[in-house]
Coordinates of C-alpha atoms and ligand atoms in Angstrom, one line a residue:
X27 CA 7.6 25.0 -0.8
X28 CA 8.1 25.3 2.8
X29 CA 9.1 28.4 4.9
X30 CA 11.0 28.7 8.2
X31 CA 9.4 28.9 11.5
X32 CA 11.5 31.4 14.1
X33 CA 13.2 28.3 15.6
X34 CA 14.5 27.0 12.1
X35 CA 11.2 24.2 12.1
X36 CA 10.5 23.9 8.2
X37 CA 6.7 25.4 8.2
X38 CA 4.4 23.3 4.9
X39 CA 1.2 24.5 3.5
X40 CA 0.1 20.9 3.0
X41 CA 1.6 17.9 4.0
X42 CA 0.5 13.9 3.3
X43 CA 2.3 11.5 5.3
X44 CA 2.4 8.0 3.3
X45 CA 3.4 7.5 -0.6
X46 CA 1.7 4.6 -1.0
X47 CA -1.1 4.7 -4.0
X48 CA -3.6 6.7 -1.8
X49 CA -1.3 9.2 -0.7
X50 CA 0.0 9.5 -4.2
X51 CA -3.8 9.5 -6.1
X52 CA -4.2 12.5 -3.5
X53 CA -0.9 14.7 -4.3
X54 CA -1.3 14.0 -7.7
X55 CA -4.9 15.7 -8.3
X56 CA -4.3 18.2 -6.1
X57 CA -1.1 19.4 -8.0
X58 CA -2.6 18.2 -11.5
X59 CA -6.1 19.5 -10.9
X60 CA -5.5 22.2 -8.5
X61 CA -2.1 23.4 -8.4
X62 CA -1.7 22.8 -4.9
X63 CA 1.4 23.2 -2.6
X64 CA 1.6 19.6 -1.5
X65 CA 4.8 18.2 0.3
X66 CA 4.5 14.2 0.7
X67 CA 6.6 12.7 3.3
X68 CA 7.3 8.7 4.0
X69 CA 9.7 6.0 5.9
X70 CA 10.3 3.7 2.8
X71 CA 13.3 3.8 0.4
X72 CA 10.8 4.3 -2.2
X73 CA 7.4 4.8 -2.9
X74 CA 4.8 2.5 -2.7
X75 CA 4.0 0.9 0.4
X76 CA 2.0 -2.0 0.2
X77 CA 2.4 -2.0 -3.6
X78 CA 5.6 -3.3 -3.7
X79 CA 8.0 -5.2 -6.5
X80 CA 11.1 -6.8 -4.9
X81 CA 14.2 -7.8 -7.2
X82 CA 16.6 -10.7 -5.9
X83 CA 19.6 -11.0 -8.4
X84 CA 17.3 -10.3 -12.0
X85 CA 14.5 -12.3 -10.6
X86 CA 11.3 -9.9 -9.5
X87 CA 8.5 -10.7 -7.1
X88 CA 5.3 -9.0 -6.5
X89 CA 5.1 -9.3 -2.8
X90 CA 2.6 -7.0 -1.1
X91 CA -0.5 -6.5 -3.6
X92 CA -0.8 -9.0 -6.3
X93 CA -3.3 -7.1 -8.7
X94 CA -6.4 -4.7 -9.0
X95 CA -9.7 -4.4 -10.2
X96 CA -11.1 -1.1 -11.7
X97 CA -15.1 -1.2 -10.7
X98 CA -15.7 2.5 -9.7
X99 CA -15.5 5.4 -12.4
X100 CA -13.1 7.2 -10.4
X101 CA -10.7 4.5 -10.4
X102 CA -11.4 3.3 -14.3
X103 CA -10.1 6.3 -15.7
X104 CA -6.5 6.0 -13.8
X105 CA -6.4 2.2 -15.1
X106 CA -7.4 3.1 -18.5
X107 CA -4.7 5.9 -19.0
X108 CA -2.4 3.0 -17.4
X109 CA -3.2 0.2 -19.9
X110 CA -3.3 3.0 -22.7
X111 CA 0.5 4.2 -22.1
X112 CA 0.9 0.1 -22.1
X113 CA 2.2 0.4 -18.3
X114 CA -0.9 -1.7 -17.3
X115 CA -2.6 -4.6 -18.5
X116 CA -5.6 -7.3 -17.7
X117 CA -3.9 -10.4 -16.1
X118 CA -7.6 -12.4 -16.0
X119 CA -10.8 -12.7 -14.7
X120 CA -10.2 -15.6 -12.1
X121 CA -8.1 -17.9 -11.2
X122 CA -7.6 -21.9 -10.0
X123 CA -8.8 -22.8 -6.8
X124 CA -7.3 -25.3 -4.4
X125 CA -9.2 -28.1 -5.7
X126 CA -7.4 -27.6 -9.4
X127 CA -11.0 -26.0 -11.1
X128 CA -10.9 -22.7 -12.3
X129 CA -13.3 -19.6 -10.7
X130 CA -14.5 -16.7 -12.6
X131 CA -16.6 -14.2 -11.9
X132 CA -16.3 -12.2 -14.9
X133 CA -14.0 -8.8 -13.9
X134 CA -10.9 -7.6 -14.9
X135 CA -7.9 -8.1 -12.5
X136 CA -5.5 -5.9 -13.6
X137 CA -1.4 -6.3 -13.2
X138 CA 1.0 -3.0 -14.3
X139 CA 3.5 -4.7 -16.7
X140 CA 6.8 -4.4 -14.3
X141 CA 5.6 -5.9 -11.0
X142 CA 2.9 -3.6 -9.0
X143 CA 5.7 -0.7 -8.2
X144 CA 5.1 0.7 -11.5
X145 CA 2.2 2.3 -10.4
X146 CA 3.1 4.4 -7.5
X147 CA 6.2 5.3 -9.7
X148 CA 4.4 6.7 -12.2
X149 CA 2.3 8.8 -10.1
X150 CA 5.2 10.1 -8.4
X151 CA 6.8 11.6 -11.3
X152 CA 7.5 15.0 -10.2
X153 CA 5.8 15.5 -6.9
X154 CA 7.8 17.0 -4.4
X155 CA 8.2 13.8 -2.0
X156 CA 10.8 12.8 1.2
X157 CA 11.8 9.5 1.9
X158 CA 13.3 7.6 4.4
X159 CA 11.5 10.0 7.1
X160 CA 9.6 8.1 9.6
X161 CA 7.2 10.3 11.6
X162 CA 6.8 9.3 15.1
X163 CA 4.4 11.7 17.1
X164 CA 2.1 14.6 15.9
X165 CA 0.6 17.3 18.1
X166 CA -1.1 20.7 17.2
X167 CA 0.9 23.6 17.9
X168 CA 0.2 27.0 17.2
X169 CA 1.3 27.5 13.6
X170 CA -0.1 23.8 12.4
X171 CA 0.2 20.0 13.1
X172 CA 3.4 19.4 14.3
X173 CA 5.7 16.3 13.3
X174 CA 8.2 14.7 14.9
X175 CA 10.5 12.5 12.6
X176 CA 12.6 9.4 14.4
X177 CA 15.5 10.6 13.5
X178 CA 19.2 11.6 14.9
X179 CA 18.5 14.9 14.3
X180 CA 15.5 14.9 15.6
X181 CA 13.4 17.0 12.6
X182 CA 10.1 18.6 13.4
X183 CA 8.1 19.8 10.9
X184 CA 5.0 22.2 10.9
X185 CA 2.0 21.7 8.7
X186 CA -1.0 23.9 8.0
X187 CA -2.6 21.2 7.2
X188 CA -2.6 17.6 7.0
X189 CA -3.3 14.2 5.3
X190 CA -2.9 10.9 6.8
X191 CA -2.8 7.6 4.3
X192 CA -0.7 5.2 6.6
X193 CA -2.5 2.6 8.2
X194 CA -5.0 4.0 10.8
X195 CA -3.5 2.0 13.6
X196 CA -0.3 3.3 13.3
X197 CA -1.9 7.2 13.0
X198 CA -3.8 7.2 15.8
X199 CA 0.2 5.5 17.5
X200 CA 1.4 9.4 16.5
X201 CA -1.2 10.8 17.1
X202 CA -1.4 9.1 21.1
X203 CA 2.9 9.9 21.3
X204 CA 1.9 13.3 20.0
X205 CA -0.6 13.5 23.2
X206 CA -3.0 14.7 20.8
X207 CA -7.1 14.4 21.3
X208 CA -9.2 13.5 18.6
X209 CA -13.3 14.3 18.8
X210 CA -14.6 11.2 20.7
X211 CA -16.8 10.6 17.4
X212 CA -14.1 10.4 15.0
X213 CA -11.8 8.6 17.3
X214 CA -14.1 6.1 17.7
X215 CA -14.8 5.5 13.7
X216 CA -11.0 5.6 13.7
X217 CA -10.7 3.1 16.4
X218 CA -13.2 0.5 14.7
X219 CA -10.9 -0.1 11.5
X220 CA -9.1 -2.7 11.2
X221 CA -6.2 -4.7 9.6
X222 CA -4.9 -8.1 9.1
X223 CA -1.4 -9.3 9.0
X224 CA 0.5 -12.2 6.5
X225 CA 3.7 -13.4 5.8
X226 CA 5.1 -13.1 2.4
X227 CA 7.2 -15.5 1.1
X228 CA 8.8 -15.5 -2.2
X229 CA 10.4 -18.7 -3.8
X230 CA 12.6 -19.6 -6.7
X231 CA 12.8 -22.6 -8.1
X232 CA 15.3 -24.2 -10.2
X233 CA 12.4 -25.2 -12.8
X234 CA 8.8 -25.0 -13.6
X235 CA 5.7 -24.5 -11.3
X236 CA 2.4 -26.4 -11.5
X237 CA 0.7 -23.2 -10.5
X238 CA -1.4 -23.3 -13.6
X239 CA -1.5 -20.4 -16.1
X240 CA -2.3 -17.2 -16.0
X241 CA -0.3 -17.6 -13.0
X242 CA -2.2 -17.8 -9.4
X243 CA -4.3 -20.0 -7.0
X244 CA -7.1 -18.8 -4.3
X245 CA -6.0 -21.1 -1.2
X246 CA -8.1 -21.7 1.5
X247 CA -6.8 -19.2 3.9
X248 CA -5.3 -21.1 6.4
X249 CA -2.0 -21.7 6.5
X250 CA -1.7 -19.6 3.0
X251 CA -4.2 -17.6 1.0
X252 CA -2.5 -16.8 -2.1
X253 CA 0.3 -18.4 -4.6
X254 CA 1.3 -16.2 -8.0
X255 CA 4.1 -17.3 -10.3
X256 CA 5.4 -14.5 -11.3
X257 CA 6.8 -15.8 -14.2
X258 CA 3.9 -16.9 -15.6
X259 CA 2.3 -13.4 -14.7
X260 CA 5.2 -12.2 -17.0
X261 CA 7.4 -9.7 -14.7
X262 CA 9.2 -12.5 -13.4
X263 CA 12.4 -11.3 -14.5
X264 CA 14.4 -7.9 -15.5
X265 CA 16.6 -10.0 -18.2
X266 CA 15.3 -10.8 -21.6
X267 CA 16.2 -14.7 -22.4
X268 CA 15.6 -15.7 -18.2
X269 CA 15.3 -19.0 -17.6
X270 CA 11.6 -20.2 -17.6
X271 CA 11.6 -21.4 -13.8
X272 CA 9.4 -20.5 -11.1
X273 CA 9.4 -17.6 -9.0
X274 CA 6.9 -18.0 -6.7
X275 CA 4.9 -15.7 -4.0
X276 CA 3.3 -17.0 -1.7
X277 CA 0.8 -15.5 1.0
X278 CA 0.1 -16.6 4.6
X279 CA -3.3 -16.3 6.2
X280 CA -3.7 -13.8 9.7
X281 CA -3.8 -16.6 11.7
X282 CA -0.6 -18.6 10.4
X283 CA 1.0 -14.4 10.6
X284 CA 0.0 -14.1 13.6
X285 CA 1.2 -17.5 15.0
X286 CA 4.4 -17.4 14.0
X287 CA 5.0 -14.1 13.8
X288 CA 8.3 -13.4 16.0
X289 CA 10.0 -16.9 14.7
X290 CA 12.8 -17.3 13.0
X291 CA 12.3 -15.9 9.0
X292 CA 13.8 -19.3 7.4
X293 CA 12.2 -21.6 9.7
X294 CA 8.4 -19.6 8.6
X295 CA 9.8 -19.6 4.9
X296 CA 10.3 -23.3 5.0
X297 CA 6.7 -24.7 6.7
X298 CA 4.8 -22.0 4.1
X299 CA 6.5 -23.6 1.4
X300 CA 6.1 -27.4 2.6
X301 CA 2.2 -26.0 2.5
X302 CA 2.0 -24.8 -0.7
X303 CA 4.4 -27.8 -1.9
X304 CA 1.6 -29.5 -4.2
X305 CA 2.0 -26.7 -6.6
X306 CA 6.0 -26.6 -6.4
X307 CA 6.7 -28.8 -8.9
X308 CA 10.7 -28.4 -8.8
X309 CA 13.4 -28.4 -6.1
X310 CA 13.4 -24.4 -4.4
X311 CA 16.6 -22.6 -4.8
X312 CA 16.5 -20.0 -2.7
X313 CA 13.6 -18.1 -0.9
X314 CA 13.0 -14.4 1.4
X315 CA 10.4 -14.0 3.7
X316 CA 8.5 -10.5 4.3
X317 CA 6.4 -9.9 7.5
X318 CA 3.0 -7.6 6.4
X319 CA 1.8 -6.6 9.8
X320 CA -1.1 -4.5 7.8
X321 CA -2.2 -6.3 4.8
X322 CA -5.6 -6.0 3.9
X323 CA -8.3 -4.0 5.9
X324 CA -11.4 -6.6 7.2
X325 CA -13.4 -3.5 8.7
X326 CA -13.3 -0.1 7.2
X327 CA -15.5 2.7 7.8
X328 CA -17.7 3.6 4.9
X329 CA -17.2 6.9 4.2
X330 CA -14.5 8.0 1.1
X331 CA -12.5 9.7 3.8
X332 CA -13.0 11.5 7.4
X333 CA -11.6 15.1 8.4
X334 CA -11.3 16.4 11.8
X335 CA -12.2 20.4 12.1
X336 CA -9.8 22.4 14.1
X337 CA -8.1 25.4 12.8
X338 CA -5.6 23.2 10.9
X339 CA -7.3 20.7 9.1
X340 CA -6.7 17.2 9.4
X341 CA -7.9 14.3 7.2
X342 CA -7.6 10.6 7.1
X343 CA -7.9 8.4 4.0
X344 CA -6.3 5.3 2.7
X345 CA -7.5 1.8 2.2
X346 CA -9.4 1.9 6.0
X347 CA -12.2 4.4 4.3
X348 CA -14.7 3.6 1.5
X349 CA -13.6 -0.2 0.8
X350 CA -10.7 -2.1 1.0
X351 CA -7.9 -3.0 -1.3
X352 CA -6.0 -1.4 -4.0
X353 CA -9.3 0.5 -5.3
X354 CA -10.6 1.9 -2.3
X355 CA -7.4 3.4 -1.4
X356 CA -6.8 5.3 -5.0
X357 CA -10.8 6.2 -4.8
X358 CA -10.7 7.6 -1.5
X359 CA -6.8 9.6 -2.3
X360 CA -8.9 10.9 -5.1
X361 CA -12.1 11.7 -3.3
X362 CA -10.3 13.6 -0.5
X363 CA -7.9 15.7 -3.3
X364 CA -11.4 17.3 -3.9
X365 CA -12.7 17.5 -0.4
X366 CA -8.7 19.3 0.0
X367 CA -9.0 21.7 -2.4
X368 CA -12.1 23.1 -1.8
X369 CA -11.4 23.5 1.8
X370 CA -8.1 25.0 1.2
X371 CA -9.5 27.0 -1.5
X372 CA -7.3 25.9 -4.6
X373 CA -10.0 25.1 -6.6
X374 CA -10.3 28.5 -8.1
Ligands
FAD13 C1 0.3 -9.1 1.3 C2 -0.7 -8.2 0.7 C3 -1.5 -8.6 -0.3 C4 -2.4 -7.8 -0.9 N1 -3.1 -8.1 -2.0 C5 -3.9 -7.3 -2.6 C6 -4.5 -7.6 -3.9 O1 -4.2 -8.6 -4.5 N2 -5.4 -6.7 -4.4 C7 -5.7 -5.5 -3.8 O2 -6.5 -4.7 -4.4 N3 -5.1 -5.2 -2.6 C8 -4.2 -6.0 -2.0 N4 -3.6 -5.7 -0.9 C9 -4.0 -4.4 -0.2 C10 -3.4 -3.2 -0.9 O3 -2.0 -3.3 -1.1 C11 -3.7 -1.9 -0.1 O4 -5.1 -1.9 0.1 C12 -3.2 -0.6 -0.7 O5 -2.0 -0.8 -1.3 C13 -3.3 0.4 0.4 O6 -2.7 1.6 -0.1 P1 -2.6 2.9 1.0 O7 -2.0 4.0 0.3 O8 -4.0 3.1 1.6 O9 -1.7 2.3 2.1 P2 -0.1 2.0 2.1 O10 0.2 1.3 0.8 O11 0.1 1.2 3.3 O12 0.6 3.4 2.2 C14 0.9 4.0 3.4 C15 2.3 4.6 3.3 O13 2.6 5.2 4.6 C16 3.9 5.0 4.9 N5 4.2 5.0 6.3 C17 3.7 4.1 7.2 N6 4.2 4.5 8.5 C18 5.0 5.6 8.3 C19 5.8 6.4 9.2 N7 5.9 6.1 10.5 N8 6.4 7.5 8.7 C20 6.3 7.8 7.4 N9 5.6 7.0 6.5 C21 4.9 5.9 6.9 C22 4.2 3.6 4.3 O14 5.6 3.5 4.0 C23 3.4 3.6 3.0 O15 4.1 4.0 1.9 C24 -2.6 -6.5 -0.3 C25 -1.8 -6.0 0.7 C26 -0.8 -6.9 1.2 C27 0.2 -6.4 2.3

C-alpha cells in the first residue's frame, strides 16, 4: 500500500488517523464500496476508541459508550446487518430514572451482544490498520501531509491525503505542533466544537444490584450521570455459569470529571461509588477507574464532515460533525467515504 519516499519516509495514498467507529465506517466503504487504498493508523492497543469493552478476570464492562440508537437511514442499515448476523441486539426503549419510575420515549437503544467492542471489531476485519502509533504533529510537505508518530524511532509518514476522526481538540494539538495553518473559516468551525469529560468507574460486587432490569439508570448529572449493570445487560461475563452478581459501570458528570480529575484513581472510585450507593445493593469487591477526557461532544458543527482544499486534501469527521454520539460519528465516517471517493476519483 505504501511506497518509499527518497529518504526511506513510507509515502500513503490515503491515510485516516483514529479506529474508532467513524474512522472505521469510513475505511470500510471506501474499500467495500470503492476499492480504495486506505491505510488507518491509531495509538490504542486495539480498535475502538470510545467504544470500548474492558475484561477484569472473566468479568466484562462497557466502559466508554453504553449503547446506540439507529434514527438516520444511513446508520439503520449498519445496525440491521448487525442484529441480522445476531452480533447486535435491542437492549430497550428507556430506562429508570433516579426517582425509581421508568422513562420511555419509544426508540430502540441498541447494545452489540459482547460489550460495545464488537462493533469496531467487526468493521475492522481486514482493513489494513496500525496500532499503538500515536501521531504527534502534522505539517504539509511537498509530497502530502506529513506525520510525525511519538515514537523512539521517530516515524514520519507521508500522506496524499488525509482523514482526521480523533477528537477535534486534539487535531488541531497536531495540527498547531505541526506549525500548520488552517483557513481562518475552517479553523474557526474547528475551534467552536467541543467535548466533555467523565470518569468511569466500574464495580463488582459480590452479589446482586438494585439497578433495576433491563439494566441502567439516567442520574441527574451531577456527581454521576449514568449506572449499567452489565450483568443484567447480559455481557457481563466471558464464562458461561458466572455468578449472577453485579458488575456495575458507573459514569461521572463533567463537573465531578473535572473536579477531581488529577486525584488519586481509588480515592475518585470510592466517593462515585458512595454516590451511586442506593443502587448497590451488595458489599463491592473490587473496582477500576477510567479517566474520559473526551466523552460526549455538547457543541458540534452541523455539517456531516468539513474538508480543507489544498493540494492534498484534508478532511475532518468524527462525532464533532453532524450530531453527537455513537450515530453521528458512523453517519458522518459514512458521509465523508462518499465525499472521499469522488474527490480522489475511486468511484468509477
Ligand atoms: C463515557 C462515555 C459514554 C458515552 N456514552 C454514549 C452512549 O451511551 N451512546 C452514544 O451514542 N455515545 C456515547 N458516547 C460517545 C461515543 O462513544 C462517541 O460519540 C463515539 O464513539 C465517537 O466515535 P469517533 O470515531 O468519532 O471517535 P473516537 O471513538 O474517539 O475515535 C477516535 C480514535 O482516534 C484515536 N486517537 C486519538 N488520539 C490519537 C493519536 N494521538 N494518535 C493516533 N490515534 C489517536 C483514538 O485512539 C480513537 O480510537 C460515550 C462516550 C464516552 C467516553
Amino acid at each position: 500500500m505504501s511506497e518509499k519516499s527518497e529518504n526511506a519516509t513510507e509515502v500513503y495514498p490515503l491515510v485516516i488517523i483514529g479506529a474508532g467507529l467513524s474512522g472505521l465506517v469510513a475505511a470500510r466503504r471506501l474499500v467495500d464500496e470503492f476499492h480504495a487504498p486506505v491505510t488507518l493508523v491509531d495509538k490504542g492497543r486495539g480498535v475502538g476508541g470510545r467504544l470500548a469493552t474492558r475484561r477484569i478476570d472473566g468479568d466484562r464492562f462497557d466502559h466508554g459508550a453504553q449503547y446506540f440508537t439507529a434514527r438516520s437511514p444511513e446508520f439503520q442499515r449498519i445496525v440491521a446487518d448487525w442484529v441480522h448476523r445476531g452480533l447486535a441486539r435491542e437492549w430497550s426503549k428507556g430506562f429508570a430514572l433516579e426517582n425509581g419510575k421508568r422513562k420511555e420515549d419509544g426508540f430502540p437503544r441498541y447494545i452489540m451482544d459482547q460489550g460495545m467492542t464488537q462493533a469496531p471489531k467487526t468493521l475492522a476485519e481486514g482493513l489494513p490498520i496500525q496500532l499503538n502509533m500515536r501521531v504527534r504533529s502534522l505539517s504539509i510537505g511537498s509530497l502530502g501531509w506529513e506525520i510525525y508518530f511519538d515514537d523512539e524511532q521517530s516515524t514520519v509518514w507521508v500522506a496524499k491525503s488525509l482523514l482526521l476522526t480523533a477528537p477535534v481538540p486534539q487535531c488541531l494539538e497536531w495540527l498547531k505542533a505541526g506549525n500548520t495553518r488552517l483557513s481562518p473559516i475552517i479553523y474557526q468551525r474547528l475551534c467552536a466544537i467541543e467535548y466533555q469529560p467523565s470518569i468511569a468507574t466500574m464495580v463488582r460486587l459480590k452479589g446482586p444490584s438494585l439497578v433495576p432490569p433491563p439494566g441502567g439508570v439516567w442520574l441527574s448529572g451531577e456527581p454521576l450521570t449514568w449506572i449499567a449493570d452489565n450483568t443484567l445487560k447480559g455481557i457481563g461475563s466471558t464464562q458461561d455459569k458466572a455468578p449472577e452478581v453485579g458488575r456495575l459501570t458507573l459514569h461521572s458528570g463533567p463537573q465531578f470529571a473535572k473536579k477531581h480529575w488529577e486525584d488519586n484513581p481509588e480515592e475518585v472510585g470510592n466517593k462515585m461509588i458512595e454516590s451511586g450507593k442506593a443502587w448497590m445493593g451488595s458489599e463491592v469487591e473490587t473496582f477500576q477507574t477510567h479517566r474520559w477526557k473526551y466523552s460526549l461532544a455538547i457543541r458540534h458543527d452541523k455539517a456531516p464532515f468539513l474538508r480543507m482544499d489544498s493540494p492534498h486534501p484534508l478532511w475532518f469527521a468524527g462525532d464533532g460533525f453532524c450530531a453527537p454520539r455513537i450515530e453521528g460519528a458512523a453517519v458522518s465516517g459514512w458521509l465523508v467515504a462518499e465525499e472521499i471517493a469522488r474527490r480522489l476519483n475511486f468511484c468509477d
